[in-house]
Coordinates of C-alpha atoms in Angstrom, one line a residue:
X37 CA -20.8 19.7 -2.4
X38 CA -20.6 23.0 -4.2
X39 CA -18.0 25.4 -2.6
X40 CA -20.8 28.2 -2.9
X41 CA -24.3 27.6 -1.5
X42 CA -27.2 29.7 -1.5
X43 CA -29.8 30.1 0.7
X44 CA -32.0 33.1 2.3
X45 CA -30.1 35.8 4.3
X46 CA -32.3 37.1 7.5
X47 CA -29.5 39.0 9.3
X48 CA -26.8 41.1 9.1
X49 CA -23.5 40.3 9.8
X50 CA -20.9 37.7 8.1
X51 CA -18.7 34.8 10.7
X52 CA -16.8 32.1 10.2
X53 CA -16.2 28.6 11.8
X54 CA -16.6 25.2 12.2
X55 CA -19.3 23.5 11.8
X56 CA -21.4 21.7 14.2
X57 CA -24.8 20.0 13.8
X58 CA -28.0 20.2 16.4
X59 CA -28.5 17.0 17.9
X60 CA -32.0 15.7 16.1
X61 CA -33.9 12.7 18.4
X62 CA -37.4 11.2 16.9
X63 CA -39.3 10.6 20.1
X64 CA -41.9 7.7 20.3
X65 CA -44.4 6.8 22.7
X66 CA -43.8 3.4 24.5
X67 CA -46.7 0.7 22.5
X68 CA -48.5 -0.1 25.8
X69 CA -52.0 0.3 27.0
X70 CA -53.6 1.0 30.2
X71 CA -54.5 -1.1 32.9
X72 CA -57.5 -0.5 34.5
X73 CA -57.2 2.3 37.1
X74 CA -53.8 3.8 35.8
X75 CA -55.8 6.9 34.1
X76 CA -55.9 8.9 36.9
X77 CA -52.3 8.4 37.3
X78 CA -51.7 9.3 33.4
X79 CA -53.7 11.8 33.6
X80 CA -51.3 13.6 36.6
X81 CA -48.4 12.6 34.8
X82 CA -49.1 14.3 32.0
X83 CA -50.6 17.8 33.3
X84 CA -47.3 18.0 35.1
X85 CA -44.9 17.0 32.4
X86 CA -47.2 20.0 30.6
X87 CA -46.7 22.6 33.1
X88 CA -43.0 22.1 33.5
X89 CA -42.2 22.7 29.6
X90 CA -44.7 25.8 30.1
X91 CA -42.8 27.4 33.4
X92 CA -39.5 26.3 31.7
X93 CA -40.6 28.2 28.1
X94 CA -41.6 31.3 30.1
X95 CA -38.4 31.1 31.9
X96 CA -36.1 30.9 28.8
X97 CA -38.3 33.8 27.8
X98 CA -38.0 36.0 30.8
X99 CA -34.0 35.5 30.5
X100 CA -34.0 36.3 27.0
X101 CA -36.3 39.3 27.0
X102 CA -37.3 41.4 23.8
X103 CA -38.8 39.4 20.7
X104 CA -37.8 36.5 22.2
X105 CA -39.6 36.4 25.7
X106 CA -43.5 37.1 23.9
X107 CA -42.4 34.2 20.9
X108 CA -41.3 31.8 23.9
X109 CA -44.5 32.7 25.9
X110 CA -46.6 31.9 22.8
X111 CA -45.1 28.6 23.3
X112 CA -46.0 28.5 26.6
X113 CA -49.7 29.2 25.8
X114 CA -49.9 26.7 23.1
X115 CA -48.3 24.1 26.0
X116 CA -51.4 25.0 28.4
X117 CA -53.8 25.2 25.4
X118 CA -57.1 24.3 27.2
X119 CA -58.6 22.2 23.9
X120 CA -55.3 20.5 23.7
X121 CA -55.4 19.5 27.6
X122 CA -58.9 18.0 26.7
X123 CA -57.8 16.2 23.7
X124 CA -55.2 14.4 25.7
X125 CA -57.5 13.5 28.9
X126 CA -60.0 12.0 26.0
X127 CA -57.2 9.9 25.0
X128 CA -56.3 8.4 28.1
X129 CA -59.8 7.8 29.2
X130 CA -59.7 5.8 26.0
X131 CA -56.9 4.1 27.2
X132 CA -53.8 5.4 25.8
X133 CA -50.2 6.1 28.0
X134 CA -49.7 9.9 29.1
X135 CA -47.1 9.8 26.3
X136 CA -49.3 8.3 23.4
X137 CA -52.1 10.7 24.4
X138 CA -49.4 13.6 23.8
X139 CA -48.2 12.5 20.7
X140 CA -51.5 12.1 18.9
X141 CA -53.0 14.7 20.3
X142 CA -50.2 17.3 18.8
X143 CA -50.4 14.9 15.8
X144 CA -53.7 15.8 15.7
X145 CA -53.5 19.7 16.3
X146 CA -50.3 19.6 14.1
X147 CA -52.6 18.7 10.8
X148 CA -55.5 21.8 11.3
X149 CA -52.7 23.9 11.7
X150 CA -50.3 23.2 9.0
X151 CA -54.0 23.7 6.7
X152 CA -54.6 26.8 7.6
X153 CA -51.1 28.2 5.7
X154 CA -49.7 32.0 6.2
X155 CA -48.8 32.7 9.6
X156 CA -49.4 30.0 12.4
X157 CA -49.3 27.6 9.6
X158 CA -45.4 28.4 10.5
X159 CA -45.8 28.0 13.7
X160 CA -45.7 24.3 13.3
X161 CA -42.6 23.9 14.2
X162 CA -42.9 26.1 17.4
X163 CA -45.6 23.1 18.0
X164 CA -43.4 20.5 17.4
X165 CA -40.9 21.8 20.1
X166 CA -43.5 21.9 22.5
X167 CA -44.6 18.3 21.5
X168 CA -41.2 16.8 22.1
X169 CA -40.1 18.5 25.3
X170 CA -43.3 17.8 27.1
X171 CA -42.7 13.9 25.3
X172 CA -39.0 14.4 26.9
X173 CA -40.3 15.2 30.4
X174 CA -42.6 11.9 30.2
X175 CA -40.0 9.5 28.8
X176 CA -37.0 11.1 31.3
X177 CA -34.6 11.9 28.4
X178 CA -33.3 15.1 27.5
X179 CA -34.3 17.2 24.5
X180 CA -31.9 17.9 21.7
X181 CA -30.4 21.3 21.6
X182 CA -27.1 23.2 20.7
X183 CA -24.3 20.6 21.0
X184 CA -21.3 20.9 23.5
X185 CA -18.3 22.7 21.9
X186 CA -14.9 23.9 23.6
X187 CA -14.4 26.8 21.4
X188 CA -17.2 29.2 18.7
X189 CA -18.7 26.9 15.8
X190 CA -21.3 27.6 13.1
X191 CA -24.2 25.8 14.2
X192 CA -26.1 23.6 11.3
X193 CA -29.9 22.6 12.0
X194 CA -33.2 21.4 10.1
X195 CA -34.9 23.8 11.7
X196 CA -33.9 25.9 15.3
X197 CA -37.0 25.7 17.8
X198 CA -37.3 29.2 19.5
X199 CA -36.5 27.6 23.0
X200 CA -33.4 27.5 21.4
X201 CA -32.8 30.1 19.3
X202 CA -33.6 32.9 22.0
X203 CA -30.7 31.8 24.6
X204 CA -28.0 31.4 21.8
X205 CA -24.7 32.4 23.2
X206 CA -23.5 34.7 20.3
X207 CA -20.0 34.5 21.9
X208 CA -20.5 30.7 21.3
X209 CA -22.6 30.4 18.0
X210 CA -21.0 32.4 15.7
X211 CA -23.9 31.8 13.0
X212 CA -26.6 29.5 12.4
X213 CA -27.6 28.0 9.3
X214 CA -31.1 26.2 8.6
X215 CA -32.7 23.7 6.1
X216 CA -36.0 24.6 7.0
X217 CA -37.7 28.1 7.9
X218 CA -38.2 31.4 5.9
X219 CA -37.4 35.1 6.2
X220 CA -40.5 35.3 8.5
X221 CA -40.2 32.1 10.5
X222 CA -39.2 32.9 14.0
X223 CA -35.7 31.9 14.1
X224 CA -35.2 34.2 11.5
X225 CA -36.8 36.7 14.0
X226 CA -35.0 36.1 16.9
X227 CA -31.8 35.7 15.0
X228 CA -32.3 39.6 13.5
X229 CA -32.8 40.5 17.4
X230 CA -29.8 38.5 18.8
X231 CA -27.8 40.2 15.9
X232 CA -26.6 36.3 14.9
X233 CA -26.0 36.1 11.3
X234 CA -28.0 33.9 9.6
X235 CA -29.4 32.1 6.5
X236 CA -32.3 30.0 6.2
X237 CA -33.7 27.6 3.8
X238 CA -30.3 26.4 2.6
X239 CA -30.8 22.8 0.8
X240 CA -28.7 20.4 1.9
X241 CA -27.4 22.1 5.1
X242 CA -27.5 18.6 6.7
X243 CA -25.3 17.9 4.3
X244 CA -22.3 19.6 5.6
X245 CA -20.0 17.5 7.4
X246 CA -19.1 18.0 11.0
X247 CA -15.8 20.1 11.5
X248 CA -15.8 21.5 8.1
X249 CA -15.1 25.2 7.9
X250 CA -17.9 27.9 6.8
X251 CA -18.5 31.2 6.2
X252 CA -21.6 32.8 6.7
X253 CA -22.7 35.7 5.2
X254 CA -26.5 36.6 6.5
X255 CA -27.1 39.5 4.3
X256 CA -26.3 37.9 0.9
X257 CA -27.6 34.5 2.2
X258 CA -24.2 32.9 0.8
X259 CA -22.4 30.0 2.4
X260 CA -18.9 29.2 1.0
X261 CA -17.7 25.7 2.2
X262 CA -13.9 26.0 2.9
X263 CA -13.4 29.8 2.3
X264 CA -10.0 30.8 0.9
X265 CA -8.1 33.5 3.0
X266 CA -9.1 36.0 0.1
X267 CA -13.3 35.3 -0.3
X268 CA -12.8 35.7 3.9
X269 CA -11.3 38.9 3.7
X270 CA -13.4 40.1 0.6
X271 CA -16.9 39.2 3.1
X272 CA -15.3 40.9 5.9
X273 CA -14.4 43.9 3.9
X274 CA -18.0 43.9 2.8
X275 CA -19.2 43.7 6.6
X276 CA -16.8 46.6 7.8
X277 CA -18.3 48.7 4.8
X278 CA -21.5 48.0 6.0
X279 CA -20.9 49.4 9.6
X280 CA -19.4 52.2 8.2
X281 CA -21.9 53.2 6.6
X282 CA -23.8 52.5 9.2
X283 CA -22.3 55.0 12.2
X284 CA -22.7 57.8 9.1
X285 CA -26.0 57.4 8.3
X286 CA -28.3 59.5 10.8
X287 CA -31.8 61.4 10.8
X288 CA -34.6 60.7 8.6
X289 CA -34.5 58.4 5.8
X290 CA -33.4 59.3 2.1
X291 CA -31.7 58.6 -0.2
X292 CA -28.7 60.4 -0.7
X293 CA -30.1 63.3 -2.6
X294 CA -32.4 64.5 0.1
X295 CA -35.6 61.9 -1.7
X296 CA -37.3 61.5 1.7
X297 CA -38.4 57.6 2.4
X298 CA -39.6 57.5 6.0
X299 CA -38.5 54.8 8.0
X300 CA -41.0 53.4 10.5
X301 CA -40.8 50.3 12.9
X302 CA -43.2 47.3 12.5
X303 CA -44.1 46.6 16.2
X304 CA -46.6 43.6 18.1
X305 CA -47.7 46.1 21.4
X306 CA -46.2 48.5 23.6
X307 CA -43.6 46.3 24.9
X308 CA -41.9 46.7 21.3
X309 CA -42.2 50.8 21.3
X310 CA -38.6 51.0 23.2
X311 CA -36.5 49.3 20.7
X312 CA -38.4 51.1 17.5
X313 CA -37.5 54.2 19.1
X314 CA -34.0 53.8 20.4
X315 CA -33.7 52.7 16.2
X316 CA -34.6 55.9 15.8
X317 CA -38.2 55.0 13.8
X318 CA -39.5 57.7 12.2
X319 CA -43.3 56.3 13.6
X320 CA -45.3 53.3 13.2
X321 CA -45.9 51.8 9.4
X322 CA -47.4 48.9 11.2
X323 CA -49.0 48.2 14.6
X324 CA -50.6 44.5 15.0
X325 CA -53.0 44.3 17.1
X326 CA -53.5 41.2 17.6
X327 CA -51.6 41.1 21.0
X328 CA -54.9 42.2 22.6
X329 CA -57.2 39.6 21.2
X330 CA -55.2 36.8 21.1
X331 CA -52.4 37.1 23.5
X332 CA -51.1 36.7 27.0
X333 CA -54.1 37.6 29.4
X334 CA -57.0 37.7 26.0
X335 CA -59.9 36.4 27.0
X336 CA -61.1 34.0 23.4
X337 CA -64.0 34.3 24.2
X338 CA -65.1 38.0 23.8
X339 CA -63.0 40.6 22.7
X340 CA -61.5 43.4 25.3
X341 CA -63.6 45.7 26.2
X342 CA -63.1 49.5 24.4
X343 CA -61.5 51.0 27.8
X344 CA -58.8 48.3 27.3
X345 CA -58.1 48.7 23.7
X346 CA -58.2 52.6 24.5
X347 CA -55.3 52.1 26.9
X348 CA -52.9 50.1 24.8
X349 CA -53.3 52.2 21.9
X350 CA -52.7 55.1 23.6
X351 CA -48.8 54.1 24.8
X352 CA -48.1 53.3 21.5
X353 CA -49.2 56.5 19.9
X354 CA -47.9 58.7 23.6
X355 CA -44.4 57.4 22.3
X356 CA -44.4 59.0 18.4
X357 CA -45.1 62.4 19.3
X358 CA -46.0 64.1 15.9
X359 CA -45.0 60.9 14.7
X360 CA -47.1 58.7 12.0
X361 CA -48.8 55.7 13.5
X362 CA -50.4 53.3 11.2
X363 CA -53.0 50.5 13.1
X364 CA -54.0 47.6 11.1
X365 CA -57.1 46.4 12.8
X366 CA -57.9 43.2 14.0
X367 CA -56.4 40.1 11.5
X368 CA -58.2 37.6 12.6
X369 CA -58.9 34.1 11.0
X370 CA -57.4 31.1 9.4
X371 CA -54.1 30.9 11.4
X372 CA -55.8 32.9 14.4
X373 CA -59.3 31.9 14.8
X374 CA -61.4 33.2 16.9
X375 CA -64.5 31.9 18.2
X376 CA -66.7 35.0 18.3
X377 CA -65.5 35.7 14.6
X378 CA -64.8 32.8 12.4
X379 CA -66.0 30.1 11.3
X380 CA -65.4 27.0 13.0
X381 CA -64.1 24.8 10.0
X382 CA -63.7 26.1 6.6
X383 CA -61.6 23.9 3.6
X384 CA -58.8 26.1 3.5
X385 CA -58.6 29.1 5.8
X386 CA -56.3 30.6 4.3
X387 CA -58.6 31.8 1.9
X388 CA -61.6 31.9 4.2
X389 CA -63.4 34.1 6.6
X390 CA -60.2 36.5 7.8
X391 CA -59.1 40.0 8.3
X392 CA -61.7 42.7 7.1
X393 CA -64.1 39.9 5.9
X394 CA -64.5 38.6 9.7
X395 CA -64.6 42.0 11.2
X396 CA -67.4 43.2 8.6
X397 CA -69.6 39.8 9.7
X398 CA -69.0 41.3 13.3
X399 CA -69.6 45.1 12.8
X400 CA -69.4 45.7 16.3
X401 CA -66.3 44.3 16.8
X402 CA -64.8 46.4 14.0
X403 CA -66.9 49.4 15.2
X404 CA -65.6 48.9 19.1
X405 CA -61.9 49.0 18.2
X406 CA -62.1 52.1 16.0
X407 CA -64.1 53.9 18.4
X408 CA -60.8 53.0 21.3
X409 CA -58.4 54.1 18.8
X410 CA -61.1 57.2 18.3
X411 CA -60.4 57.8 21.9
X412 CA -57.0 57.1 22.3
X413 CA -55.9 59.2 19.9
X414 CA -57.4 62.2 21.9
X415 CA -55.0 65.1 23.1
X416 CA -52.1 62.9 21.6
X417 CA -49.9 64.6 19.0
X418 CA -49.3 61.5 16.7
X419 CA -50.6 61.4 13.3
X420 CA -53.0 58.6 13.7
X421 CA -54.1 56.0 10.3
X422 CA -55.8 53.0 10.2
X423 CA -55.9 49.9 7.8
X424 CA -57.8 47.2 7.1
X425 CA -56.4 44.1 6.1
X426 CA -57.5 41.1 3.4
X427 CA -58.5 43.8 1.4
X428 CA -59.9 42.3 -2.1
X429 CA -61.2 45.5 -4.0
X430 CA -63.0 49.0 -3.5
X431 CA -65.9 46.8 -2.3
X432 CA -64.1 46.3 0.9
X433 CA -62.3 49.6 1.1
X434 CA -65.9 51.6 1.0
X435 CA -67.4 49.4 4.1
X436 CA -63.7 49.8 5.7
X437 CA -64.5 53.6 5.3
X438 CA -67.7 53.7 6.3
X439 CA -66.6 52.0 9.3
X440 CA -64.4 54.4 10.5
X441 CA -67.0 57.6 9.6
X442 CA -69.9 55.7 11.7
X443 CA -67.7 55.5 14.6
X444 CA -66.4 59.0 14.4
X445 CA -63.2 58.8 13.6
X446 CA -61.3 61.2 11.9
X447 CA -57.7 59.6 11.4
X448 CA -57.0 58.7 8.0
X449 CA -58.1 55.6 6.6
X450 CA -56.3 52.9 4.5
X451 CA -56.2 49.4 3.1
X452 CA -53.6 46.9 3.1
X453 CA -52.4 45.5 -0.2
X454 CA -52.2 41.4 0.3
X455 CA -53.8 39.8 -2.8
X456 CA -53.0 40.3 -6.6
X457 CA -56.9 42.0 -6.7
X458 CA -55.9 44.7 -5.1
X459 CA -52.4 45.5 -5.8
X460 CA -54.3 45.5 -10.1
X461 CA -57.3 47.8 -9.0
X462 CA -55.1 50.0 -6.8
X463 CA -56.3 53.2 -8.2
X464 CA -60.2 52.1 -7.4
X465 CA -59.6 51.1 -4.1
X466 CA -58.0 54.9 -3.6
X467 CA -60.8 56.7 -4.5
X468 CA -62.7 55.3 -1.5
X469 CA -59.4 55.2 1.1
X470 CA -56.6 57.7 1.7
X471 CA -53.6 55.5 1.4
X472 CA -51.8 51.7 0.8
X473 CA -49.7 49.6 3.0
X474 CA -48.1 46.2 0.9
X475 CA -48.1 43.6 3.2
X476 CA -45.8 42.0 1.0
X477 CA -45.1 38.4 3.3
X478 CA -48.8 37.7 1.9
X479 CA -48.8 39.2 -1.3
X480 CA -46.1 36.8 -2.6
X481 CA -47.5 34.2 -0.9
X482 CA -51.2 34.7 -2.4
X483 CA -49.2 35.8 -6.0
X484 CA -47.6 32.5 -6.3
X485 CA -49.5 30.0 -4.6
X486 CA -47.0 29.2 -2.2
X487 CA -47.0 29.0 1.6
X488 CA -45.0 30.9 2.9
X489 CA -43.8 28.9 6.1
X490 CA -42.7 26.0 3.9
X491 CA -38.9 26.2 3.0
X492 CA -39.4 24.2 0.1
X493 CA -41.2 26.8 -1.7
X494 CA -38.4 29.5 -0.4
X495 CA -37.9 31.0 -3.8
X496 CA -41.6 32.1 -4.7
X497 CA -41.7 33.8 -1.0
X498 CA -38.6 35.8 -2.3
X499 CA -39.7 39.1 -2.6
X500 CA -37.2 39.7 -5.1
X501 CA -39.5 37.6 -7.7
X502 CA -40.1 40.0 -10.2
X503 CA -43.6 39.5 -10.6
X504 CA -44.0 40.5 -7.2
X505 CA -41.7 43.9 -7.9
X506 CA -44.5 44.5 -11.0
X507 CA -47.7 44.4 -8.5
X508 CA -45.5 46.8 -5.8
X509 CA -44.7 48.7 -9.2
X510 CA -48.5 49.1 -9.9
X511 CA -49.8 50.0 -6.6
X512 CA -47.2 52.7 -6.3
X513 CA -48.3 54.2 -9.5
X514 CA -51.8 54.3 -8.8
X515 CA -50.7 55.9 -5.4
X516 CA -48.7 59.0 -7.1
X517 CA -51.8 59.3 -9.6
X518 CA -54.1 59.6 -6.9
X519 CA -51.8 61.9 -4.7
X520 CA -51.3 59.4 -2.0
X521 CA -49.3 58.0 -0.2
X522 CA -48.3 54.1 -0.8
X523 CA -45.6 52.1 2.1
X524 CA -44.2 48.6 2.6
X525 CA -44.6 47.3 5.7
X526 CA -43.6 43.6 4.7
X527 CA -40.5 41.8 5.6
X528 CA -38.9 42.9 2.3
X529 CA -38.8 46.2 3.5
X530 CA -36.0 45.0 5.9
X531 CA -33.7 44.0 2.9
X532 CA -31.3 47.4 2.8
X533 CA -30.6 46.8 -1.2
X534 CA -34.3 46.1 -2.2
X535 CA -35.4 49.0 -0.1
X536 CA -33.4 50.7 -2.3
X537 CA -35.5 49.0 -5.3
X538 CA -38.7 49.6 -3.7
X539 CA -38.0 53.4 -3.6
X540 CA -37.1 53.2 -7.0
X541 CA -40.5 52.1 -7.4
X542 CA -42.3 54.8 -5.9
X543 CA -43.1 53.3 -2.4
X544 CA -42.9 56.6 0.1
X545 CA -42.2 54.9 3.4
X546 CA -41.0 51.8 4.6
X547 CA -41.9 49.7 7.6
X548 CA -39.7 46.7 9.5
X549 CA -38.5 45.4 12.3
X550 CA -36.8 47.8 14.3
X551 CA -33.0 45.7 14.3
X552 CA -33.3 46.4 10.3
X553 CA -34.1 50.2 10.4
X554 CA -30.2 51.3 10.9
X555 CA -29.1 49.5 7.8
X556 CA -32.1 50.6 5.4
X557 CA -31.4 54.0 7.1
X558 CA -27.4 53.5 5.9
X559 CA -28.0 51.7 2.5
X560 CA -30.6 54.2 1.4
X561 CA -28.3 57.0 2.2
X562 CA -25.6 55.9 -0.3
X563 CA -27.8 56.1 -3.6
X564 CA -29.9 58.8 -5.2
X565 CA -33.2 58.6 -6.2
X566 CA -32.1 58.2 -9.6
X567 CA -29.7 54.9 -9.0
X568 CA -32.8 53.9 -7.1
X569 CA -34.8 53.5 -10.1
X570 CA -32.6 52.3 -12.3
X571 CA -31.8 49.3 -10.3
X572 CA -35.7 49.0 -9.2
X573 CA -35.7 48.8 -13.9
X574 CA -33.4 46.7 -13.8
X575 CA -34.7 43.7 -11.3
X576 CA -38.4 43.8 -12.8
X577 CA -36.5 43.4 -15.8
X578 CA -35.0 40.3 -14.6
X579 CA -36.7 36.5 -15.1
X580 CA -36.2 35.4 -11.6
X581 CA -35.1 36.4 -7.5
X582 CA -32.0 36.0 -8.0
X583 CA -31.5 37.5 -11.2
X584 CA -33.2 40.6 -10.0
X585 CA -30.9 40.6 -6.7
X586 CA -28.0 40.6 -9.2
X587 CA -29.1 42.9 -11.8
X588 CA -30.2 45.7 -8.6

């Protein structure tokens, strides 16, 4: 194996140690069939098996707290999912064991949503977790996890489940590295919120054999098998550099000739306002809302009422005070169906009936939130903006517009930037809205075809790819000729070197996850506008990821 390996870096932070691989178990169903009478016993036995790998998610999750308790207790509502429940009663009344009828019942599940692609579509491993520990429960034997170790070790994985991820000792696992996952899977999250470094979608991982000696470097994404004394102290030299830079750099973001880049927290609901200010966020450059539809407590059947909406809202916007707060309104569809708004099959959902498109078949949907965030925002000092997302030209961004002016609302309205169509008519999609957001997770994934969830396809969800850089490029530039303002509020906004890139660009604020902001804050500060724009010249000059990394 090649001394240097490359894979994606999701956190910050470089370690080094042995390495030790997560225990990996295929469980199967026993082949047997019911006798008559024994459903009602199956039937028992599998409800409980399915509430005990609920409680025991939403326990890992209440120990863990942060990012990691509302991923874990999305794992504990897919667990108690009521169509799911049914599925598996079906199948025993047909005849099947308790463990037969949970296996091919998440087999089942498993195949609409690894279809839909882009979000959830990721989320298919979160479902195969739950699968195998309720499977666990029925069979008595005891899940897989992080192996037994006497002393720190780099931990080596297909994939991490985020029942495991979330209660890594980071005293214990120095670092984690994955075959499987992206930048936006949710081991990547969790491991940017347990401050583990961290690279993902390494080929071959598996390959490295037990005891061998790593270093991990979760910026760079680099892996160097057997590091000499010198490449360890060269990465730890980079690391200390890093911090340093990082207790200087304070305030707003700029770069280090006063070009102001606002730096503004990416954030699920209220419970994620703390950590986005203690990061010192500059405001919101994206607030998903999606929490209230979909989440804990949602009722899928009918949206919440405007009261409600009004309510949530109004704690995020009480905590910016003069601050920017930028809403996307409710993405709903392929990956997060809902029954009152989508369809209820379509070939590929990704490229269905979602976002804007969904909330403009439901008017009064659409009209209801903007009339709570109408109402939230009243007496509150924060700058208020709202987006619409799946935006595919100026088509959309009028009726987005004229949304907002029938429900009477005065904050400024915008349009996310997703698909290649509008990132190429940017400029006509800005004389009907006020500003742009690149969602750039999507954009790249819509640009080249290629899921985003699926490691495989890792290197066309790079946002490096220069093609991508082009269409950021062009909706900057149709920004500055329109005199607005144009933001990132996609994971590559969390990169501190191609935030650097992106202002180079012409992108005027930047939006991530709230862990991230510090370094972009630091990185940003050590460069002037005008290095900025070189390297930005320099990466879209560039045939490939890596070669733009290299040449920025």
């Amino acid at each position: 194996m090649d001394a240097r390996l490359r894979g994606v870096g999701v956190s910050h932070g470089v370690a080094r140690g042995e390495v030790r691989h997560m225990g990996t178990a295929v469980l199967e169903p026993p082949a047997r069939r019911l006798a008559e009478g024994e459903a009602p016993r199956e039937r028992e036995r599998a409800a409980r098996a399915v509430e005990a790998v609920a409680a025991d998610l939403e326990a890992r999750g209440a120990l863990a707290g942060g990012e990691a308790q509302a991923v874990l207790e999305a794992q504990a509502l897919m667990a108690r999912d009521p169509e799911l429940a049914a599925d598996v009663e079906r199948r025993i009344g047909a005849g099947d064991i308790a463990e037969q009828a949970v296996h091919d019942a998440f087999a089942a599940y498993r195949e609409l949503l690894a279809a839909a692609g882009e979000y959830l579509a990721g989320r298919v491993a979160d479902l195969d977790d739950v699968r195998n520990r309720i499977l666990a429960r029925l069979l008595g034997v005891p899940m897989p996890g992080v192996p037994d170790s006497d002393g720190p070790f780099v931990l080596i994985a297909r994939d991490l489940a985020p029942a495991d991820t979330a209660l890594l000792d980071p005293a214990l696992v120095l670092g984690f590295v994955t075959e499987e996952g992206g930048p936006t899977s949710h081991s990547a999250i969790l491991a940017r919120a347990l401050g583990v470094p961290a690279v993902v979608a390494l080929p071959g991982a598996a390959e490295l054999a037990e005891g061998t000696v790593v270093a991990v470097d979760g910026e760079s994404g680099e892996v160097v098998v057997g590091p000499a004394d010198e490449e360890w102290a060269a990465l730890e030299q980079r690391a200390a550099e890093r911090r340093a830079a990082l207790g200087e750099a304070r305030g707003p973001g700029a770069t280090s000739d006063g070009h102001k880049v606002p730096l503004l927290a990416n954030i699920g609901g209220p419970g994620d306002v703390a950590a986005a200010v203690e990061a010192g966020a500059e405001g919101v450059g994206l607030f998903r809302t999606e929490f209230l539809f979909l989440g804990d407590g949602a009722d899928g059947s009918q949206p919440p009422s405007v009261e409600e909406q009004a309510e949530a809202y109004r704690q995020v916007l009480a905590a910016f005070p003069d601050g920017r707060v930028v809403v996307r309104v409710l993405d709903a569809g392929a990956d997060k169906p809902l029954s009152y708004l989508n369809p209820a099959e379509e070939p590929n959902p990704a490229l269905g009936v979602r976002g804007l498109r969904a909330l403009l078949a439901h008017r009064e949907v659409l009209l209801d939130q903007l009339r709570a965030l109408g109402l939230a925002a009243e007496g509150q000092s924060a700058y208020l903006e709202v987006m619409a997302p799946m935006v595919a030209g100026p088509g959309d961004a009028r009726e987005f517009a004229d949304a907002c002016r029938e429900a009477g609302l005065t904050a400024r309205a915008g349009v996310m930037v997703e698909v290649p169509s509008a990132a190429l008519r940017a400029r006509a999609l800005l004389t009907e809205v006020e500003f742009l957001s690149l969602g750039t997770n999507d954009l790249a994934q819509y640009t080249f075809a290629a899921d985003r969830q699926v490691g495989a396809l890792s290197r066309w969800q790079d946002p490096w790819q220069p093609a991508l850089l082009d269409l950021v490029a062009l909706s900057a530039e149709a920004a500055k000729a329109e005199g607005s303002s144009c933001g990132v509020c996609g994971e590559a906004a969390s990169d501190p070197v191609l935030a650097c890139v992106l202002a180079g660009l012409g992108v005027t604020s930047l939006s991530m996850g709230a862990a991230s902001i510090p370094y972009v804050r630091a990185r940003l500060a050590g460069h002037t506008l005008a290095e900025c724009e070189r390297a930005a010249a320099a990466a879209r000059a560039a045939d490939d990821a890596e070669g733009a990394r290299a040449a920025a």
